Tab-separated table of C-alpha atoms in Angstrom:
chain	number	residue	atom	x	y	z
X	19	MET	CA	18.496	-37.825	-3.178
X	20	ARG	CA	15.675	-36.738	-5.647
X	21	ILE	CA	13.619	-36.358	-2.474
X	22	GLY	CA	16.606	-33.803	-1.159
X	23	ALA	CA	16.373	-31.974	-4.383
X	24	PHE	CA	12.735	-31.407	-4.052
X	25	ILE	CA	12.887	-30.646	-0.683
X	26	ALA	CA	15.761	-27.908	-1.139
X	27	ALA	CA	13.258	-26.809	-4.083
X	28	ALA	CA	10.640	-26.081	-1.949
X	29	ILE	CA	12.426	-24.294	0.256
X	30	GLY	CA	13.942	-22.209	-2.442
X	31	PHE	CA	10.089	-21.624	-4.033
X	32	SER	CA	8.553	-20.883	-0.385
X	33	VAL	CA	8.961	-17.207	1.276
X	34	THR	CA	10.990	-18.975	4.004
X	35	PRO	CA	13.629	-15.944	5.235
X	36	ALA	CA	16.701	-17.746	3.751
X	37	LEU	CA	19.574	-17.838	6.919
X	38	ALA	CA	22.784	-18.270	6.755
X	39	HIS	CA	24.681	-20.271	3.892
X	40	THR	CA	21.419	-20.907	2.364
X	41	PRO	CA	21.612	-21.332	-1.185
X	42	LEU	CA	19.593	-19.362	-3.687
X	43	PHE	CA	18.954	-19.544	-7.354
X	44	SER	CA	16.723	-17.719	-9.931
X	45	CYS	CA	16.431	-18.083	-13.874
X	46	TYR	CA	15.241	-16.037	-16.189
X	47	ASP	CA	14.194	-16.713	-19.764
X	48	ASN	CA	16.137	-13.941	-21.653
X	49	GLY	CA	13.596	-13.831	-24.462
X	50	ASP	CA	16.354	-14.669	-27.449
X	51	GLY	CA	16.384	-18.285	-26.894
X	52	THR	CA	18.681	-18.229	-24.041
X	53	VAL	CA	18.527	-18.560	-20.202
X	54	LEU	CA	20.285	-16.812	-17.815
X	55	CYS	CA	20.906	-18.057	-13.964
X	56	GLU	CA	22.165	-16.609	-11.049
X	57	GLY	CA	23.107	-18.290	-7.679
X	58	GLY	CA	24.540	-17.175	-3.953
X	59	PHE	CA	23.968	-17.499	-0.520
X	60	SER	CA	21.967	-15.720	2.015
X	61	ASP	CA	25.278	-14.819	3.448
X	62	GLY	CA	26.478	-13.284	0.622
X	63	SER	CA	29.365	-15.544	-0.350
X	64	SER	CA	29.609	-16.676	-3.785
X	65	ALA	CA	28.462	-19.611	-5.558
X	66	SER	CA	31.005	-19.621	-8.349
X	67	ASN	CA	31.897	-23.055	-9.267
X	68	VAL	CA	28.944	-24.739	-8.578
X	69	PRO	CA	27.667	-27.162	-10.931
X	70	ILE	CA	24.955	-26.663	-13.058
X	71	LYS	CA	22.740	-29.313	-15.050
X	72	VAL	CA	20.250	-28.514	-17.314
X	73	LYS	CA	17.856	-31.553	-17.370
X	74	ASN	CA	14.789	-32.604	-19.986
X	75	GLY	CA	11.554	-33.903	-19.061
X	76	ASP	CA	12.805	-37.699	-18.816
X	77	GLY	CA	15.598	-36.461	-16.286
X	78	GLU	CA	18.394	-36.766	-18.935
X	79	THR	CA	20.862	-34.037	-18.501
X	80	VAL	CA	21.180	-31.791	-21.701
X	81	ALA	CA	23.368	-29.279	-20.627
X	82	GLU	CA	25.908	-28.821	-17.406
X	83	GLY	CA	28.408	-26.317	-16.392
X	84	LYS	CA	29.471	-23.978	-13.593
X	85	MET	CA	28.491	-20.856	-12.558
X	86	ASP	CA	31.097	-17.878	-13.710
X	87	GLU	CA	32.901	-15.762	-11.511
X	88	ASN	CA	29.904	-13.704	-11.136
X	89	SER	CA	27.763	-16.829	-9.859
X	90	GLU	CA	25.961	-16.858	-13.089
X	91	PHE	CA	25.341	-19.512	-15.965
X	92	GLU	CA	24.147	-19.241	-19.416
X	93	PHE	CA	22.101	-21.625	-21.608
X	94	ASP	CA	20.501	-22.329	-24.797
X	95	LYS	CA	16.688	-22.759	-23.687
X	96	PRO	CA	15.951	-26.762	-24.642
X	97	ASP	CA	12.807	-27.424	-26.169
X	98	GLY	CA	9.761	-28.720	-24.359
X	99	THR	CA	9.895	-29.481	-20.580
X	100	TYR	CA	13.178	-28.752	-18.706
X	101	SER	CA	14.446	-28.034	-15.212
X	102	VAL	CA	17.665	-26.357	-13.940
X	103	LEU	CA	19.414	-27.929	-11.317
X	104	PHE	CA	22.114	-25.787	-8.762
X	105	ASP	CA	24.281	-28.514	-7.110
X	106	GLY	CA	25.980	-27.215	-4.221
X	107	GLY	CA	26.105	-30.080	-2.732
X	108	GLU	CA	24.239	-32.111	0.525
X	109	GLY	CA	21.502	-29.994	2.057
X	110	HIS	CA	22.238	-26.848	-0.802
X	111	GLN	CA	20.320	-28.058	-4.058
X	112	ILE	CA	17.458	-26.312	-5.909
X	113	GLU	CA	16.032	-27.257	-8.615
X	114	VAL	CA	14.050	-24.880	-10.924
X	115	PRO	CA	11.371	-26.067	-13.215
X	116	GLY	CA	11.139	-24.655	-16.595
X	117	ASP	CA	7.786	-23.418	-16.411
X	118	GLU	CA	8.599	-21.260	-13.814
X	119	ILE	CA	11.390	-19.430	-15.750
X	120	VAL	CA	9.823	-16.326	-17.038
X	121	GLU	CA	11.016	-13.159	-18.732
I	15	MET	CA	-2.972	40.079	12.059
I	16	LYS	CA	-1.701	39.715	15.501
I	17	ALA	CA	-5.486	38.114	16.315
I	18	ILE	CA	-5.262	35.553	13.346
I	19	LEU	CA	-1.842	34.351	14.548
I	20	PHE	CA	-3.009	34.383	18.250
I	21	ALA	CA	-6.197	32.576	16.944
I	22	LEU	CA	-3.757	29.930	15.221
I	23	ALA	CA	-1.415	29.565	17.947
I	24	ALA	CA	-4.422	28.600	20.227
I	25	SER	CA	-6.303	26.077	17.851
I	26	ALA	CA	-2.624	24.550	17.096
I	27	ALA	CA	-2.143	24.451	21.110
I	28	PHE	CA	-5.471	23.027	21.435
I	29	LEU	CA	-5.509	20.339	18.996
I	30	ALA	CA	-2.342	19.525	20.834
I	31	SER	CA	-0.754	17.657	17.743
I	32	PRO	CA	2.740	18.060	18.396
I	33	ALA	CA	4.402	19.641	14.922
I	34	LEU	CA	6.579	16.847	13.978
I	35	ALA	CA	8.981	16.621	11.337
I	36	HIS	CA	9.368	16.929	7.604
I	37	PHE	CA	9.958	13.489	6.222
I	38	GLN	CA	11.036	12.972	2.506
I	39	LEU	CA	9.193	9.646	1.499
I	40	VAL	CA	10.391	6.945	-1.142
I	41	TYR	CA	8.108	4.313	-0.477
I	42	THR	CA	7.100	1.021	-1.951
I	43	PRO	CA	5.192	-1.608	-0.133
I	44	GLU	CA	7.012	-4.490	-0.155
I	45	VAL	CA	10.893	-4.426	-0.060
I	46	ASN	CA	11.986	-8.130	0.356
I	47	LEU	CA	11.207	-9.366	-3.386
I	48	GLU	CA	10.595	-13.193	-4.577
I	49	LYS	CA	10.000	-12.766	-8.116
I	50	PRO	CA	11.046	-10.433	-10.859
I	51	GLY	CA	8.716	-7.433	-11.591
I	52	ASP	CA	7.625	-4.046	-11.802
I	53	LEU	CA	8.443	-1.870	-8.617
I	54	PRO	CA	6.158	0.826	-7.963
I	55	LEU	CA	7.745	3.851	-5.732
I	56	LYS	CA	6.285	6.408	-4.225
I	57	MET	CA	7.915	10.199	-3.543
I	58	ILE	CA	6.080	11.819	-0.971
I	59	PHE	CA	7.107	14.866	1.364
I	60	TRP	CA	5.126	14.404	4.532
I	61	HIS	CA	4.667	14.688	7.643
I	62	PRO	CA	4.324	10.592	8.227
I	63	MET	CA	4.112	9.862	11.781
I	64	GLU	CA	1.248	11.859	12.271
I	65	ASN	CA	-0.333	11.404	8.940
I	66	GLY	CA	-0.292	14.994	8.760
I	67	HIS	CA	0.580	18.060	6.567
I	68	ALA	CA	1.730	16.941	3.040
I	69	MET	CA	4.242	19.563	1.175
I	70	ASP	CA	4.290	20.440	-2.879
I	71	MET	CA	7.456	18.913	-4.203
I	72	GLY	CA	9.659	20.409	-7.115
I	73	GLU	CA	11.092	18.936	-9.679
I	74	PRO	CA	13.964	16.483	-7.969
I	75	GLU	CA	17.190	16.959	-8.802
I	76	GLU	CA	18.197	13.260	-9.100
I	77	PHE	CA	16.630	10.087	-8.721
I	78	PHE	CA	18.614	7.161	-9.021
I	79	VAL	CA	19.388	3.420	-7.913
I	80	VAL	CA	22.530	1.347	-7.199
I	81	PHE	CA	22.578	-1.987	-7.787
I	82	LYS	CA	25.688	-3.997	-6.940
I	83	GLY	CA	27.837	-0.628	-7.145
I	84	GLU	CA	26.521	0.041	-10.481
I	85	ARG	CA	24.468	3.130	-10.827
I	86	GLN	CA	21.619	3.618	-13.035
I	87	ASP	CA	19.648	7.400	-13.503
I	88	LEU	CA	15.797	7.164	-12.843
I	89	ALA	CA	15.300	10.482	-12.981
I	90	PRO	CA	13.455	10.327	-16.624
I	91	THR	CA	11.061	7.706	-15.319
I	92	LEU	CA	9.455	10.199	-12.695
I	93	GLU	CA	5.983	11.066	-12.870
I	94	PRO	CA	3.925	13.780	-11.115
I	95	ILE	CA	1.215	12.790	-8.582
I	96	THR	CA	-1.381	14.174	-6.293
I	97	PHE	CA	-1.006	13.139	-2.465
I	98	HIS	CA	-4.326	13.317	-1.280
I	99	GLY	CA	-3.083	13.695	2.276
I	100	ALA	CA	-5.500	13.488	5.725
I	101	GLU	CA	-4.827	17.332	6.006
I	102	ASN	CA	-4.374	18.376	2.415
I	103	GLU	CA	-3.645	17.182	-1.227
I	104	ALA	CA	0.681	18.044	-2.350
I	105	LYS	CA	2.325	17.439	-5.454
I	106	ALA	CA	4.667	14.358	-5.232
I	107	PHE	CA	6.181	11.847	-7.631
I	108	GLU	CA	6.091	8.213	-8.574
I	109	ALA	CA	8.187	6.036	-10.734
I	110	THR	CA	8.165	2.178	-12.005
I	111	VAL	CA	10.814	0.685	-12.062
I	112	PRO	CA	11.646	-3.113	-13.244
I	113	VAL	CA	13.401	-5.215	-10.906
I	114	LYS	CA	14.933	-8.870	-12.037
I	115	ARG	CA	18.039	-9.586	-10.507
I	116	ASN	CA	18.857	-10.530	-7.439
I	117	GLY	CA	20.125	-8.394	-4.727
I	118	ASP	CA	20.269	-4.967	-2.771
I	119	TYR	CA	18.573	-1.838	-4.821
I	120	ILE	CA	19.242	1.196	-3.017
I	121	PHE	CA	17.156	4.111	-4.205
I	122	ALA	CA	18.206	7.581	-3.356
I	123	LEU	CA	16.148	10.715	-3.863
I	124	VAL	CA	17.883	14.542	-4.195
I	125	PRO	CA	14.607	16.823	-4.325
I	126	ALA	CA	14.547	20.043	-5.164
I	127	PRO	CA	14.932	22.479	-2.012
I	128	TYR	CA	11.405	23.033	-0.442
I	129	TYR	CA	10.735	26.719	0.940
I	130	GLU	CA	9.524	26.413	4.466
I	131	GLN	CA	7.878	29.941	4.881
I	132	SER	CA	7.546	29.442	8.773
I	133	GLU	CA	10.919	29.109	9.440
I	134	ASP	CA	11.977	30.915	6.430
I	135	ILE	CA	14.772	28.462	5.430
I	136	TYR	CA	14.628	26.095	2.340
I	137	ILE	CA	14.751	21.907	3.434
I	138	GLN	CA	16.392	19.575	1.405
I	139	GLN	CA	16.314	15.689	2.347
I	140	LEU	CA	18.354	13.485	0.145
I	141	THR	CA	16.640	10.113	1.081
I	142	LYS	CA	17.567	6.358	0.514
I	143	SER	CA	15.059	3.236	0.694
I	144	PHE	CA	16.245	-0.129	-0.132
I	145	VAL	CA	14.530	-3.076	-1.581
I	146	ASN	CA	16.102	-6.775	-1.838
I	147	LYS	CA	15.352	-9.594	-4.400
I	148	GLY	CA	15.777	-13.122	-3.657
I	149	GLY	CA	17.835	-12.820	-0.113
I	150	ILE	CA	21.207	-12.148	-1.306
I	151	PRO	CA	22.984	-9.046	0.119
I	152	THR	CA	24.746	-7.200	-2.256
I	153	GLY	CA	25.997	-3.923	-0.711
I	154	TRP	CA	23.536	-2.343	1.437
I	155	ASN	CA	25.959	-1.061	4.100
I	156	GLU	CA	28.053	0.807	1.221
I	157	PRO	CA	27.402	4.686	0.813
I	158	VAL	CA	26.181	5.923	-2.665
I	159	GLY	CA	27.773	9.147	-2.717
I	160	LEU	CA	25.234	11.608	-1.928
I	161	PRO	CA	26.729	14.663	-0.312
I	162	THR	CA	25.308	13.578	2.962
I	163	GLU	CA	23.571	9.767	4.167
I	164	ILE	CA	23.088	7.724	6.728
I	165	VAL	CA	24.745	4.408	6.043
I	166	PRO	CA	23.111	1.268	7.471
I	167	LEU	CA	24.761	-0.833	10.113
I	168	ASN	CA	22.093	-3.440	10.415
I	169	LYS	CA	20.533	-4.957	7.407
I	170	PRO	CA	17.695	-2.087	6.348
I	171	THR	CA	15.088	-4.459	4.766
I	172	ASN	CA	14.508	-6.799	7.752
I	173	ILE	CA	15.213	-5.289	11.288
I	174	VAL	CA	13.659	-7.090	13.924
I	175	ALA	CA	10.911	-5.211	15.897
I	176	GLY	CA	12.159	-5.062	19.427
I	177	SER	CA	15.604	-4.641	18.017
I	178	THR	CA	17.826	-2.118	17.607
I	179	PHE	CA	18.997	-0.307	14.165
I	180	SER	CA	22.139	1.556	13.787
I	181	GLY	CA	23.644	3.869	11.374
I	182	VAL	CA	26.452	6.399	10.835
I	183	LEU	CA	25.638	9.825	9.235
I	184	LEU	CA	28.326	10.652	6.392
I	185	SER	CA	28.607	14.275	5.134
I	186	ASP	CA	31.146	14.454	2.208
I	187	GLY	CA	32.067	10.760	2.598
I	188	LYS	CA	33.046	11.581	6.361
I	189	PRO	CA	31.288	10.750	9.726
I	190	VAL	CA	29.337	13.682	11.664
I	191	PRO	CA	29.760	13.682	15.057
I	192	GLY	CA	27.105	14.642	17.579
I	193	GLY	CA	24.677	14.937	14.040
I	194	GLU	CA	21.063	14.915	15.194
I	195	ILE	CA	18.685	12.615	13.937
I	196	GLU	CA	15.257	12.706	14.093
I	197	ILE	CA	13.150	9.696	14.234
I	198	GLU	CA	9.785	8.951	12.863
I	199	TYR	CA	7.272	5.819	12.410
I	200	MET	CA	5.402	5.937	8.895
I	201	ALA	CA	1.862	5.576	10.805
I	202	ALA	CA	-0.379	5.171	7.683
I	203	GLU	CA	1.062	3.616	4.982
I	204	PRO	CA	0.327	5.363	1.450
I	205	ASP	CA	-2.215	3.424	-0.106
I	206	ILE	CA	0.043	3.322	-3.813
I	207	ASP	CA	-3.362	2.944	-5.914
I	208	ALA	CA	-5.340	5.696	-4.600
I	209	ASP	CA	-2.367	7.866	-3.631
I	210	ARG	CA	-3.751	8.694	-0.326
I	211	PRO	CA	-2.749	7.454	3.627
I	212	GLY	CA	-3.960	4.190	4.814
I	213	ASP	CA	-5.456	3.729	7.906
I	214	PRO	CA	-2.901	5.022	10.829
I	215	THR	CA	-1.679	2.122	13.118
I	216	ALA	CA	0.089	4.479	15.396
I	217	SER	CA	-0.189	8.462	16.588
I	218	PRO	CA	2.473	10.654	17.705
I	219	MET	CA	3.069	10.307	21.324
I	220	PRO	CA	3.748	13.629	23.758
I	221	GLY	CA	7.050	15.251	24.008
I	222	GLY	CA	7.375	16.195	20.471
I	223	ALA	CA	10.191	14.124	17.720
I	224	LEU	CA	12.287	11.683	18.580
I	225	VAL	CA	16.040	12.311	18.712
I	226	ALA	CA	19.107	10.537	18.693
I	227	VAL	CA	22.268	12.390	18.590
I	228	THR	CA	25.265	10.482	16.990
I	229	ASP	CA	28.781	9.705	18.836
I	230	ALA	CA	32.224	10.570	18.189
I	231	ASP	CA	32.312	7.823	15.171
I	232	GLY	CA	29.220	9.541	13.747
I	233	GLU	CA	26.897	6.287	14.535
I	234	PHE	CA	23.562	6.005	16.153
I	235	THR	CA	21.759	3.685	17.749
I	236	PHE	CA	17.733	3.404	17.692
I	237	GLY	CA	15.823	0.474	19.748
I	238	VAL	CA	12.660	-0.142	16.966
I	239	PRO	CA	9.793	-0.969	19.109
I	240	LYS	CA	7.175	-1.849	16.047
I	241	ALA	CA	6.924	-3.398	12.522
I	242	GLY	CA	6.580	-1.497	9.986
I	243	PHE	CA	8.789	1.740	8.267
I	244	TRP	CA	10.918	3.606	10.364
I	245	GLY	CA	12.513	6.974	8.816
I	246	PHE	CA	15.792	8.803	10.500
I	247	ALA	CA	16.373	12.220	9.235
I	248	ALA	CA	19.726	13.808	9.814
I	249	LEU	CA	18.965	17.782	10.371
I	250	GLY	CA	21.221	20.053	8.221
I	251	SER	CA	24.237	17.539	7.675
I	252	GLY	CA	25.062	18.101	4.360
I	253	PRO	CA	27.474	20.513	3.130
I	254	VAL	CA	25.503	23.010	1.168
I	255	THR	CA	24.060	25.420	3.609
I	256	GLU	CA	22.663	27.870	1.823
I	257	HIS	CA	19.810	28.258	-0.852
I	258	GLU	CA	19.069	31.280	-2.982
I	259	GLY	CA	20.257	33.641	-0.588
I	260	LYS	CA	18.736	31.799	2.394
I	261	GLU	CA	19.494	29.250	4.654
I	262	LEU	CA	19.479	25.639	3.589
I	263	SER	CA	18.994	22.397	5.345
I	264	GLN	CA	20.028	19.598	3.763
I	265	ASP	CA	19.455	16.611	5.704
I	266	ALA	CA	19.957	12.798	5.077
I	267	VAL	CA	16.686	10.623	5.106
I	268	ILE	CA	17.224	6.747	5.507
I	269	TRP	CA	13.671	4.225	5.962
I	270	VAL	CA	14.442	0.823	7.131
I	271	ARG	CA	11.683	-1.805	7.050
I	272	ALA	CA	11.032	-3.619	10.538
I	273	TYR	CA	8.800	-7.110	11.052
I	274	ASP	CA	7.698	-8.547	13.700
I	275	LEU	CA	9.419	-12.123	15.109
I	276	ASN	CA	6.709	-14.563	15.078
């Protein structure tokens, strides 16, 4: 499972062209203590209702929710190391490490 | 006078350089973005296929970007530059646009009409270029509402070299049948730091302009033979036909990016 997420993350971050129904997920530090993530699929389909988990450095979930109707999710930036998991189901998971989330 | 004209004509013929089309550029080197950042854009009025003469641009009438249906005015961000063409220097413009969110960014430029002395007409090329961030398509196939524009029927940010590009020509939002489309390759992509052309990777072929004509539905298709930037210009397709008492050719220009399939 963790390996699958890792592979998906690697795919998400390589410059491999996204093909049909590849999940896409990007997060931005808003600079005001909050983080905005947006997702979607390469065929243009919506990612609304896709579950999102924010994890701390120990892998514990510190916040969770679902992508809204605009395929967006906003949360308060945790202290320390964190990552965000876009959980689109088997083969559609992307984990973004917090240190790659910049303003 | 006659002697000078004759000499000019003779030298032009001697150079055997076919006079190709004017093309307005809205150029940025990388149209598929992965990360947020500042996008450099160069507005140059040029003969790109022959890496030829560049024309002075006046202050553009409009410059904007459409993202997910929202139009943002970018005219205040325009800065004048000098483009150091292979043949001459010309007034051009640049802008730096921050790009953050994923999706299609459609840049549109309405330049000031340009007076073309040789034909005694004005030329105004309403130009669109496309950038995508993050691989998510969000409306590249929608018109942005220019008086005349070419709307792509293939995703314009990654045409496969060797495949085709199709577009539909609109004037006042309606398809234009029988419209003449000139086609050019950006042979010497500009060096955006130096504001001069890069090394040419192609030169014009015999026979002059590459031309397609739109069908009854206002559509055209062109087989794209080579990776790089391709421009399509519909000549005189716009509704405005006069400027300051002279004929105006209001053209629709679109730029697309082709890649080799490796």
